[in-house]
mmCIF file of C-alpha atoms in Angstrom:
data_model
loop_
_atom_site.group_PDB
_atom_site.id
_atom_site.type_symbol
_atom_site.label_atom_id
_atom_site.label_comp_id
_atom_site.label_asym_id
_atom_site.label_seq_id
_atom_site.Cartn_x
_atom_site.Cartn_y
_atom_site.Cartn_z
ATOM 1 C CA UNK A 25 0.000 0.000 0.000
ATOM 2 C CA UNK A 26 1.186 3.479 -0.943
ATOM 3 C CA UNK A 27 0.077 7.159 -0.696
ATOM 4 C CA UNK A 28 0.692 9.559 -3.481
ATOM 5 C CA UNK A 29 -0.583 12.838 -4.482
ATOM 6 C CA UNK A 30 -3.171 13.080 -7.550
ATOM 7 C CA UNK A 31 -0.215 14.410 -9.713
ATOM 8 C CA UNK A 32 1.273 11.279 -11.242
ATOM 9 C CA UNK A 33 -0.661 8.867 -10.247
ATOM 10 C CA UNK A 34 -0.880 7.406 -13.798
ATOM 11 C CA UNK A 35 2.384 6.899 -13.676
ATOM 12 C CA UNK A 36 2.498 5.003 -10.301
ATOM 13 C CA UNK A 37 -0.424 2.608 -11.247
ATOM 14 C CA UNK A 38 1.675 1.311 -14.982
ATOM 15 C CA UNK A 39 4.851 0.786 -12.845
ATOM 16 C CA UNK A 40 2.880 -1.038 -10.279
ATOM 17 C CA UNK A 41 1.344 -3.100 -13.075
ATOM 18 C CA UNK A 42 4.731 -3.601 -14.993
ATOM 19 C CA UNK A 43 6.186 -4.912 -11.957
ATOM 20 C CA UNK A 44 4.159 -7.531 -11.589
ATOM 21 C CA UNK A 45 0.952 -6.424 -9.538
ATOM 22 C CA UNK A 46 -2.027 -8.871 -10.284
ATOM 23 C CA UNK A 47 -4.258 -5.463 -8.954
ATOM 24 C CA UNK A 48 -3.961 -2.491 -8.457
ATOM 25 C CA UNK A 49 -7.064 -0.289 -6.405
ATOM 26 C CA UNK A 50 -7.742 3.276 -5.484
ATOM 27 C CA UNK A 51 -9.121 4.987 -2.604
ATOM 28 C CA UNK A 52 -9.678 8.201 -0.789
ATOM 29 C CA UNK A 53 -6.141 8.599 1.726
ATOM 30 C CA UNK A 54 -8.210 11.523 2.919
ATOM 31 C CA UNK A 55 -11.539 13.136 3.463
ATOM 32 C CA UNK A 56 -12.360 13.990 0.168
ATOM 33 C CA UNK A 57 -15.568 11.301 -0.963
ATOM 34 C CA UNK A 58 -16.516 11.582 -4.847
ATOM 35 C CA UNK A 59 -20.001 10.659 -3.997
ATOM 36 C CA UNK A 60 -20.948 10.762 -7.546
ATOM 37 C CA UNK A 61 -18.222 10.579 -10.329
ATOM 38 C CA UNK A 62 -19.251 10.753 -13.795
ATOM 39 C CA UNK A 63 -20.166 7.340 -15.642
ATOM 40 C CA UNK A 64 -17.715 5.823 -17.030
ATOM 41 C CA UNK A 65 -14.594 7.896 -14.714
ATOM 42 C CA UNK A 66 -11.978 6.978 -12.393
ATOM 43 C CA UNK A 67 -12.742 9.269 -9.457
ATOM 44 C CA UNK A 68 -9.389 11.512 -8.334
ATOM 45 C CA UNK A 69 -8.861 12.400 -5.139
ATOM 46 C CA UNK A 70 -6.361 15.612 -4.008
ATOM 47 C CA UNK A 71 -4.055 12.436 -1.981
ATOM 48 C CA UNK A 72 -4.528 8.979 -3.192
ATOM 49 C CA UNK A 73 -4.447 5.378 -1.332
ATOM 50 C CA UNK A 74 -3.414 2.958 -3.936
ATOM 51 C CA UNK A 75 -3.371 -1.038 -3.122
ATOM 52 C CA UNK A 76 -1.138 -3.131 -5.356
ATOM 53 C CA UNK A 77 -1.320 -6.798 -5.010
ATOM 54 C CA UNK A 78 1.438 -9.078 -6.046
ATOM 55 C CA UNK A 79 1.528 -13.131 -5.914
ATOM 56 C CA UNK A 80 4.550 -13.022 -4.446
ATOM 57 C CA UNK A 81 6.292 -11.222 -1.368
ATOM 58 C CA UNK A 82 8.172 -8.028 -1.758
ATOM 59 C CA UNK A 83 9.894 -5.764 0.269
ATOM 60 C CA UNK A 84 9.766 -2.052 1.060
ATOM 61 C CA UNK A 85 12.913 -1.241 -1.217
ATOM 62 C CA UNK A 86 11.615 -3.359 -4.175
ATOM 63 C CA UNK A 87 8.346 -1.628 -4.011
ATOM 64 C CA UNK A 88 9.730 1.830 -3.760
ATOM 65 C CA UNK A 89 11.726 0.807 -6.616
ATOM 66 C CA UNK A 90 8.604 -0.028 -9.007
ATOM 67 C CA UNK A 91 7.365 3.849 -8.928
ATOM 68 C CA UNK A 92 8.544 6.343 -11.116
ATOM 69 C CA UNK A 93 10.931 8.440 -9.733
ATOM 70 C CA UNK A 94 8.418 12.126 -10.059
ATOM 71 C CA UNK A 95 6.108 10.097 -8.482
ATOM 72 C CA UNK A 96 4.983 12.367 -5.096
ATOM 73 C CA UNK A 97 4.872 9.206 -2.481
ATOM 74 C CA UNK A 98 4.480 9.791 1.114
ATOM 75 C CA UNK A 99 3.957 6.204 2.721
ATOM 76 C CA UNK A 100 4.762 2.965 1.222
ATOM 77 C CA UNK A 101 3.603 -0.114 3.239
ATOM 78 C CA UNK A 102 4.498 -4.042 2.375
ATOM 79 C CA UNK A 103 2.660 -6.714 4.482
ATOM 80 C CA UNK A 104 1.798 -10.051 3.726
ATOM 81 C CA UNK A 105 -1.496 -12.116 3.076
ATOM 82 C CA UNK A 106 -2.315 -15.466 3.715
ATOM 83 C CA UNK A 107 -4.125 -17.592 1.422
ATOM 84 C CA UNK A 108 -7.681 -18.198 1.711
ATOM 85 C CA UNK A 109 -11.302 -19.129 0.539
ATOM 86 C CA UNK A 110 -11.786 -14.974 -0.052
ATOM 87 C CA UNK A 111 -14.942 -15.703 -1.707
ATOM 88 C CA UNK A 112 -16.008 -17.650 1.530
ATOM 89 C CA UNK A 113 -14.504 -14.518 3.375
ATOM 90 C CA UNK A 114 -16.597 -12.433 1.478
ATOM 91 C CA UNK A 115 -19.570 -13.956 2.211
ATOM 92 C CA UNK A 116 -19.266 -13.657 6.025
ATOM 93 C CA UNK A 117 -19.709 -10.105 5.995
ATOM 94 C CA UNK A 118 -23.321 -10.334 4.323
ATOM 95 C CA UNK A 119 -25.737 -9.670 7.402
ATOM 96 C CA UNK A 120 -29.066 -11.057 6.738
ATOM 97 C CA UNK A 121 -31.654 -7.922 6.606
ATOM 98 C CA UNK A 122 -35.190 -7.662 7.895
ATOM 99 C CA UNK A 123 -38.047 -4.979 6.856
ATOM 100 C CA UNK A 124 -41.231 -5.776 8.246
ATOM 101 C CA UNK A 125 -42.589 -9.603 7.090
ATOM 102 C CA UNK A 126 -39.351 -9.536 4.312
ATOM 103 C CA UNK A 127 -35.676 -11.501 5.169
ATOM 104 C CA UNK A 128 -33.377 -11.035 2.313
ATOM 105 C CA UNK A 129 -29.645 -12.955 3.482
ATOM 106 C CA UNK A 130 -27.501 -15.634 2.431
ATOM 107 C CA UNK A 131 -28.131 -19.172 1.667
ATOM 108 C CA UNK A 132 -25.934 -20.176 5.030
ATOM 109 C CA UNK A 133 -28.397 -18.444 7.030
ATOM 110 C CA UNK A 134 -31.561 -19.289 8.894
ATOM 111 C CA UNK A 135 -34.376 -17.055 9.209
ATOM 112 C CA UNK A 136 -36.833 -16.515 11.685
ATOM 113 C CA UNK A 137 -40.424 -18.323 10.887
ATOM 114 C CA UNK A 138 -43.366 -16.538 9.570
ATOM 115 C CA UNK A 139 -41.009 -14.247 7.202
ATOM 116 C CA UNK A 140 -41.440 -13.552 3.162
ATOM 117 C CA UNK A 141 -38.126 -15.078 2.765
ATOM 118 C CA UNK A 142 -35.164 -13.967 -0.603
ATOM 119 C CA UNK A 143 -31.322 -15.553 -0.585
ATOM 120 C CA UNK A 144 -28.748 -13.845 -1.996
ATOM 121 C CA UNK A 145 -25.541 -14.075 -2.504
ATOM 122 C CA UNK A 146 -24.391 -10.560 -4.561
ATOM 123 C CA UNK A 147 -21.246 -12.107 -6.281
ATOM 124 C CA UNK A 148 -19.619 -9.577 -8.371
ATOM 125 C CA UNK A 149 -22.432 -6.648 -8.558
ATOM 126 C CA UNK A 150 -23.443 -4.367 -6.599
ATOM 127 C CA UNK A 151 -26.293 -5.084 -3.986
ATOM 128 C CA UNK A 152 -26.481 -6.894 -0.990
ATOM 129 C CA UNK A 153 -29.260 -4.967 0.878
ATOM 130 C CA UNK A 154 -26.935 -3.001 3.500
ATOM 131 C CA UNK A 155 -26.796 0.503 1.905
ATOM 132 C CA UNK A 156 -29.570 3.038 2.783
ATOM 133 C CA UNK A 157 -30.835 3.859 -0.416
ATOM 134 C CA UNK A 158 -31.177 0.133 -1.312
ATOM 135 C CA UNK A 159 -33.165 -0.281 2.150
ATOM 136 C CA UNK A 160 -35.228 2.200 1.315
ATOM 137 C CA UNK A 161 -36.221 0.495 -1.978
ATOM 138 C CA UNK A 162 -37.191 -2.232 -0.121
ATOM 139 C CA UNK A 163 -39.307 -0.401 2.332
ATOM 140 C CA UNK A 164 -41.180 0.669 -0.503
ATOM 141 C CA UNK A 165 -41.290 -3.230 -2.271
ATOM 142 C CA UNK A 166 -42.323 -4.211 1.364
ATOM 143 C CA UNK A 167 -45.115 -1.676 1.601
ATOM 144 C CA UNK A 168 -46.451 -1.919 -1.995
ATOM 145 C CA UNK A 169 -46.819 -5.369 -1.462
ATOM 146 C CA UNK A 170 -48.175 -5.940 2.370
ATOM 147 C CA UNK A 171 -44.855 -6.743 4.599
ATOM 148 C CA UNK A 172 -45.862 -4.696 6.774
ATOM 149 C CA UNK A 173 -49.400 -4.891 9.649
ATOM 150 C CA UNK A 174 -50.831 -1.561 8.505
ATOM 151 C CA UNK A 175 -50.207 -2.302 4.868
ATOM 152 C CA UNK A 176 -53.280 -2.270 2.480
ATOM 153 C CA UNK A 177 -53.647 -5.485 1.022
ATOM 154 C CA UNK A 178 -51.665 -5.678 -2.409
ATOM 155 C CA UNK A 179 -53.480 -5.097 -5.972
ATOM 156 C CA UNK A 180 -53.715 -8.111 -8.200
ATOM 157 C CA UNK A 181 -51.226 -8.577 -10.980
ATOM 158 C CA UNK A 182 -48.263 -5.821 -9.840
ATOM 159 C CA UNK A 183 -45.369 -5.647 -12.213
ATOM 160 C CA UNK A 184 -41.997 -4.582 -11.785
ATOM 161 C CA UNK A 185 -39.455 -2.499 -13.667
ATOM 162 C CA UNK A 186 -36.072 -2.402 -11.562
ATOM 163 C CA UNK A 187 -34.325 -0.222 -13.509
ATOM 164 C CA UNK A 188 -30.325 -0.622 -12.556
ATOM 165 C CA UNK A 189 -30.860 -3.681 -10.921
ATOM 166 C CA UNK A 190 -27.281 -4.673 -9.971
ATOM 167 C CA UNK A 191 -27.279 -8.190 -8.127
ATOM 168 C CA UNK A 192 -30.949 -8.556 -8.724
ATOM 169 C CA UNK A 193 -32.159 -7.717 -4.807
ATOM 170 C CA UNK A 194 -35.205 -5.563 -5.769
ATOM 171 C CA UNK A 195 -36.167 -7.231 -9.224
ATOM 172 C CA UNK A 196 -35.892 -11.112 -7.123
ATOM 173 C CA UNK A 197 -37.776 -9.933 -4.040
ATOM 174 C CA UNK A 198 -40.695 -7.596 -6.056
ATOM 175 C CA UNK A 199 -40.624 -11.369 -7.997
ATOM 176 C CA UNK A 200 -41.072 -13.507 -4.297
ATOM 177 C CA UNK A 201 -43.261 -10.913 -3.226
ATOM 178 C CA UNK A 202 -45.489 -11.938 -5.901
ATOM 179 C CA UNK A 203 -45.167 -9.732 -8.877
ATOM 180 C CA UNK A 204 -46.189 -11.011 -12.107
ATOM 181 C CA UNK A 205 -43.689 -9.673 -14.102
ATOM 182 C CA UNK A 206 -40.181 -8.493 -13.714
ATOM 183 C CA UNK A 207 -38.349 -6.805 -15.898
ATOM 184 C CA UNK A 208 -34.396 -6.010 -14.734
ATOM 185 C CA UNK A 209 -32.141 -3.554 -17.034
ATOM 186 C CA UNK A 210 -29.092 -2.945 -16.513
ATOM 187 C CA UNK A 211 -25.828 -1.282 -18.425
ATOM 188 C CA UNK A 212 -23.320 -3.966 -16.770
ATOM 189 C CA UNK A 213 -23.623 -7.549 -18.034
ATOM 190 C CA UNK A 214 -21.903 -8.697 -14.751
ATOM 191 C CA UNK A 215 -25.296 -7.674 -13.291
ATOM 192 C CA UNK A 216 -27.520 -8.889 -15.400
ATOM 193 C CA UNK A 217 -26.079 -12.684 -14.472
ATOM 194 C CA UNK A 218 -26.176 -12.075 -11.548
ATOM 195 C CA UNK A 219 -29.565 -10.760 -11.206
ATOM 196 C CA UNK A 220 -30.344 -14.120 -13.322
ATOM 197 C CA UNK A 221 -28.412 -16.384 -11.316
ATOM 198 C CA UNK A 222 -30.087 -14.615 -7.926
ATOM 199 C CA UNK A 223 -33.858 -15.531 -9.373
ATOM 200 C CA UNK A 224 -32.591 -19.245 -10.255
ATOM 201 C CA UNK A 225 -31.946 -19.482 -6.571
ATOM 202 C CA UNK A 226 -34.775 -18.455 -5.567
ATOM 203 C CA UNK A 227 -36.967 -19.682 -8.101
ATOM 204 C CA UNK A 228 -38.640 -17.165 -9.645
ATOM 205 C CA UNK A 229 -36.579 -17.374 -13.056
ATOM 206 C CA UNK A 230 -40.061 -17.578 -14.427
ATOM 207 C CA UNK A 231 -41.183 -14.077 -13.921
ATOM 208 C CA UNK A 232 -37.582 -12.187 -14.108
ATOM 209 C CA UNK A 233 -36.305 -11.214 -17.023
ATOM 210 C CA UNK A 234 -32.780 -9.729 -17.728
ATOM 211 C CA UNK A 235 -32.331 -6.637 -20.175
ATOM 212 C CA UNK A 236 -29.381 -5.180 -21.363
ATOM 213 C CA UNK A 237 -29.893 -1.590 -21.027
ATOM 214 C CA UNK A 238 -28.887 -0.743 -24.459
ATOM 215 C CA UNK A 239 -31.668 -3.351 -25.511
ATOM 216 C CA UNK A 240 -34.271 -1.690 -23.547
ATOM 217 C CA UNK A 241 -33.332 1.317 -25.390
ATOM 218 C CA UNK A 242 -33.626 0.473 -28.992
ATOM 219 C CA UNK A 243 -36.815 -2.604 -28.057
ATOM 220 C CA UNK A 244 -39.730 -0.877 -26.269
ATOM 221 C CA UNK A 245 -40.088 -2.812 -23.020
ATOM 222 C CA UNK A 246 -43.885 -3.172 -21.502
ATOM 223 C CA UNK A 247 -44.339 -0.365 -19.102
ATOM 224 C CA UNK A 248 -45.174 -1.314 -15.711
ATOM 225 C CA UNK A 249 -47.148 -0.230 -12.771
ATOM 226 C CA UNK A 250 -43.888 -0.450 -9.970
ATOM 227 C CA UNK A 251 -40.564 0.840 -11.503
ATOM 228 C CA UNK A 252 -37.445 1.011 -9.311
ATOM 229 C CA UNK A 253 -34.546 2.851 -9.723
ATOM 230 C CA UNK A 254 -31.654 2.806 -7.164
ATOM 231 C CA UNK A 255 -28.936 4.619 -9.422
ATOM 232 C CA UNK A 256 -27.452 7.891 -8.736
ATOM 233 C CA UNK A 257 -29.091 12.103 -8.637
ATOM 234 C CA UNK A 258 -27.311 12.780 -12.737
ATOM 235 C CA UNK A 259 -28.499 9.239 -14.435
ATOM 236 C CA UNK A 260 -31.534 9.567 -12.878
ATOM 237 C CA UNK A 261 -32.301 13.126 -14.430
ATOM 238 C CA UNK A 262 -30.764 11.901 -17.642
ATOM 239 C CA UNK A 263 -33.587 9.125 -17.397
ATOM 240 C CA UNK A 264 -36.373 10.668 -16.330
ATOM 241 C CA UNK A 265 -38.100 10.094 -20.213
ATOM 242 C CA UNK A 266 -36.909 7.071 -20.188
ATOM 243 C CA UNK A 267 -38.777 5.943 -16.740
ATOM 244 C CA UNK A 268 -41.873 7.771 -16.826
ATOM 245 C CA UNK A 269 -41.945 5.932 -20.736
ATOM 246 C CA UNK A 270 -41.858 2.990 -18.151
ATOM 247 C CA UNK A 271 -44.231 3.620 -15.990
ATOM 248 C CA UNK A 272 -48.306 3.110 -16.675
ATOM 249 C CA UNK A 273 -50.438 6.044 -16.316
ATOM 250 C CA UNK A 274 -51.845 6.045 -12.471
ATOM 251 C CA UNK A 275 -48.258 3.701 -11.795
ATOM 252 C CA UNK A 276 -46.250 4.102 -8.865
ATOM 253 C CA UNK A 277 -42.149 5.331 -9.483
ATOM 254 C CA UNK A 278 -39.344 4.847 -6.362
ATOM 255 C CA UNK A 279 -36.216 7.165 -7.232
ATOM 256 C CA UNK A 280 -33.391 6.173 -4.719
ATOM 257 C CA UNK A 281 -29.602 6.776 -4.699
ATOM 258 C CA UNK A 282 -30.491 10.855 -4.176
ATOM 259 C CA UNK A 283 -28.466 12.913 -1.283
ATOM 260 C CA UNK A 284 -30.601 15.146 0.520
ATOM 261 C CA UNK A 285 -29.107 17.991 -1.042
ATOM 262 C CA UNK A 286 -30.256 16.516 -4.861
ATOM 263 C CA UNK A 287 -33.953 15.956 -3.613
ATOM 264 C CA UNK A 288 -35.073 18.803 -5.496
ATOM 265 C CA UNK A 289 -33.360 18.659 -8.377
ATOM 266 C CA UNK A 290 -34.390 15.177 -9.085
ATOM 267 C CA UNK A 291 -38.158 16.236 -8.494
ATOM 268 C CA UNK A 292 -37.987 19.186 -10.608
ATOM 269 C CA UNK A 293 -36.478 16.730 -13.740
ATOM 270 C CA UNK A 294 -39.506 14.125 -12.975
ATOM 271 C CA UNK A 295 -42.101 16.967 -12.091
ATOM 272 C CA UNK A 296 -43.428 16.915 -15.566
ATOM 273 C CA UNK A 297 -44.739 13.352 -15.407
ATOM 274 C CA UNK A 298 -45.314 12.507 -12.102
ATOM 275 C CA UNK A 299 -46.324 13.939 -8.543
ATOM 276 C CA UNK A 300 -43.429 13.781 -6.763
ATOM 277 C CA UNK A 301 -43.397 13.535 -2.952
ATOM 278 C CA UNK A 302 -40.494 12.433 -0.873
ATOM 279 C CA UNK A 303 -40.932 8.756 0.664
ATOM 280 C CA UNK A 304 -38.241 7.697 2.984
ATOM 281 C CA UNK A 305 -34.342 9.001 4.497
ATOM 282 C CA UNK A 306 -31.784 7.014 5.819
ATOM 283 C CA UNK A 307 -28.501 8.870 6.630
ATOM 284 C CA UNK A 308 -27.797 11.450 3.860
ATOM 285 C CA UNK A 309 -30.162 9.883 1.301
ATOM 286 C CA UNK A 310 -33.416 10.165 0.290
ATOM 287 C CA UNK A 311 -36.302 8.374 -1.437
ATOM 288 C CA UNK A 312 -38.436 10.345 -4.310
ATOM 289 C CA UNK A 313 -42.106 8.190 -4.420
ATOM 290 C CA UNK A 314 -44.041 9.589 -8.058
ATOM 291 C CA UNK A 315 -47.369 8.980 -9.212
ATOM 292 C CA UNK A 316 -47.031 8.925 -13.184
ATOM 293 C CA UNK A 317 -50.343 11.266 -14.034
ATOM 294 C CA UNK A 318 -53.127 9.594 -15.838
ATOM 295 C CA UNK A 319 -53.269 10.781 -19.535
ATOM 296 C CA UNK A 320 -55.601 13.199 -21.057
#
């Protein structure tokens, strides 16, 4: 592990490569979060925490001798790892999650009796439950389909758009819940099999299908009366034609993945379709709930 300024950094990632690094991974030495890079860019931060990892050990002096020499390092730490089952190591971090009736956690896990119950295991996409704004999602799955006492009972026949889907946890559990129809579109093809793979294991391949997002685009997809999308505040502006296309007239829209400070925004950019109210916080984030108007 190494510190470096933003200046160079370039540099220091091809000589970490060309020495030999099987990976090489960036994060924030500082306080400086890019809470919402650009698609598609490497987010920069003023002092940089880059993690090279090599197959074999190496020493402080070798490792200092790998990086350019205008490279601007201030720490350079060499320690070694011992082999394991990381994907088993992985795994024992995912904490199973309750909201009301629903239990979304791994297959190793047990859960409590009486429970609407979705396994996952996220693999290589994004999406294991944990983060606010995909909790908040499923507060809204939960309520739109009766997980909770004071729920109204569900309307026959719901379908869902999840629209980003990442591992699959809202399209699968909108499918256990009992939607008829699932549709889950995505840009990232890692996502999309694992959004397939997630259904298989919980048995709802039947009613989950898996859309490339530049598909969707050029295919019309049925719109639906649930659509989901847990992205970020900028591709969710850039979308809003493209969701409220997706949504039925008198269907229900959850925007998550907004900062307080984007609420707004987002409404104003979805204000034209739908009535836009916000629906849950946790933390920072918020959840926009819309109402797609009823044509004239």
């Amino acid at each position: 592990m190494l510190e470096c300024g933003r200046t160079g950094l370039d540099a220091v990632c091809e000589h970490l490569e060309t020495a030999g690094a099987v990976s090489v991974t960036l994060e924030d030495a500082g306080d400086d979060p890019q809470l919402e890079p650009k698609p598609g860019a490497t987010p920069l931060w003023p002092q940089v925490r880059v993690r090279a990892l090599y197959e074999h050990a190496i020493g402080p002096e070798i490792a200092r001798s790998a990086l350019p020499d205008t490279a601007t390092v201030t720490v350079v730490r060499v320690r070694q790892i011992s082999d394991r089952d990381w994907l088993a190591a992985s795994l024992e971090d995912i904490v199973p999650i309750e909201v009301g009736a629903l239990w979304i956690g791994p297959h190793r896990a047990d859960p409590p009796p009486d429970r609407v119950v979705v396994r996952l295991e996220p693999g290589l996409a994004f999406g294991s439950g944990r983060h606010p704004t995909t909790w908040l999602c499923l507060e809204w799955l939960a309520r739109k389909f009766g997980c909770f006492p004071t729920a109204d009972a569900p309307p026959a026949e719901l379908d869902v758009i999840d629209y980003g889907c990442g591992s699959g946890i809202l399209a699968v559990t909108a499918a256990v819940l009992g939607a008829s129809r699932v549709t889950a579109i995505d840009i990232d093809p890692q996502a999309l099999r694992a959004t397939a793979e997630n259904a298989r294991a919980n048995g709802v391949s039947d009613r989950v299908s898996v859309v490339p997002a530049e598909t969707a685009a050029k295919a019309p997809v049925r719109p639906a009366s649930l659509v989901v999308a847990n992205i970020l505040a900028d591709p969710l502006m850039a979308l809003a034609p493209t969701l409220a296309d997706l949504t039925i007239p008198g269907g229900d829209l959850a925007l998550s993945g907004i900062l307080e400070a984007q609420a707004d925004e987002v409404a104003d950019a979805f204000g034209g379709a739908f009535d836009i109210r916000t629906g849950g916080r946790s933390e920072e984030w918020v959840r926009l709930d819309g109402r797609r108007r009823e044509e004239r």
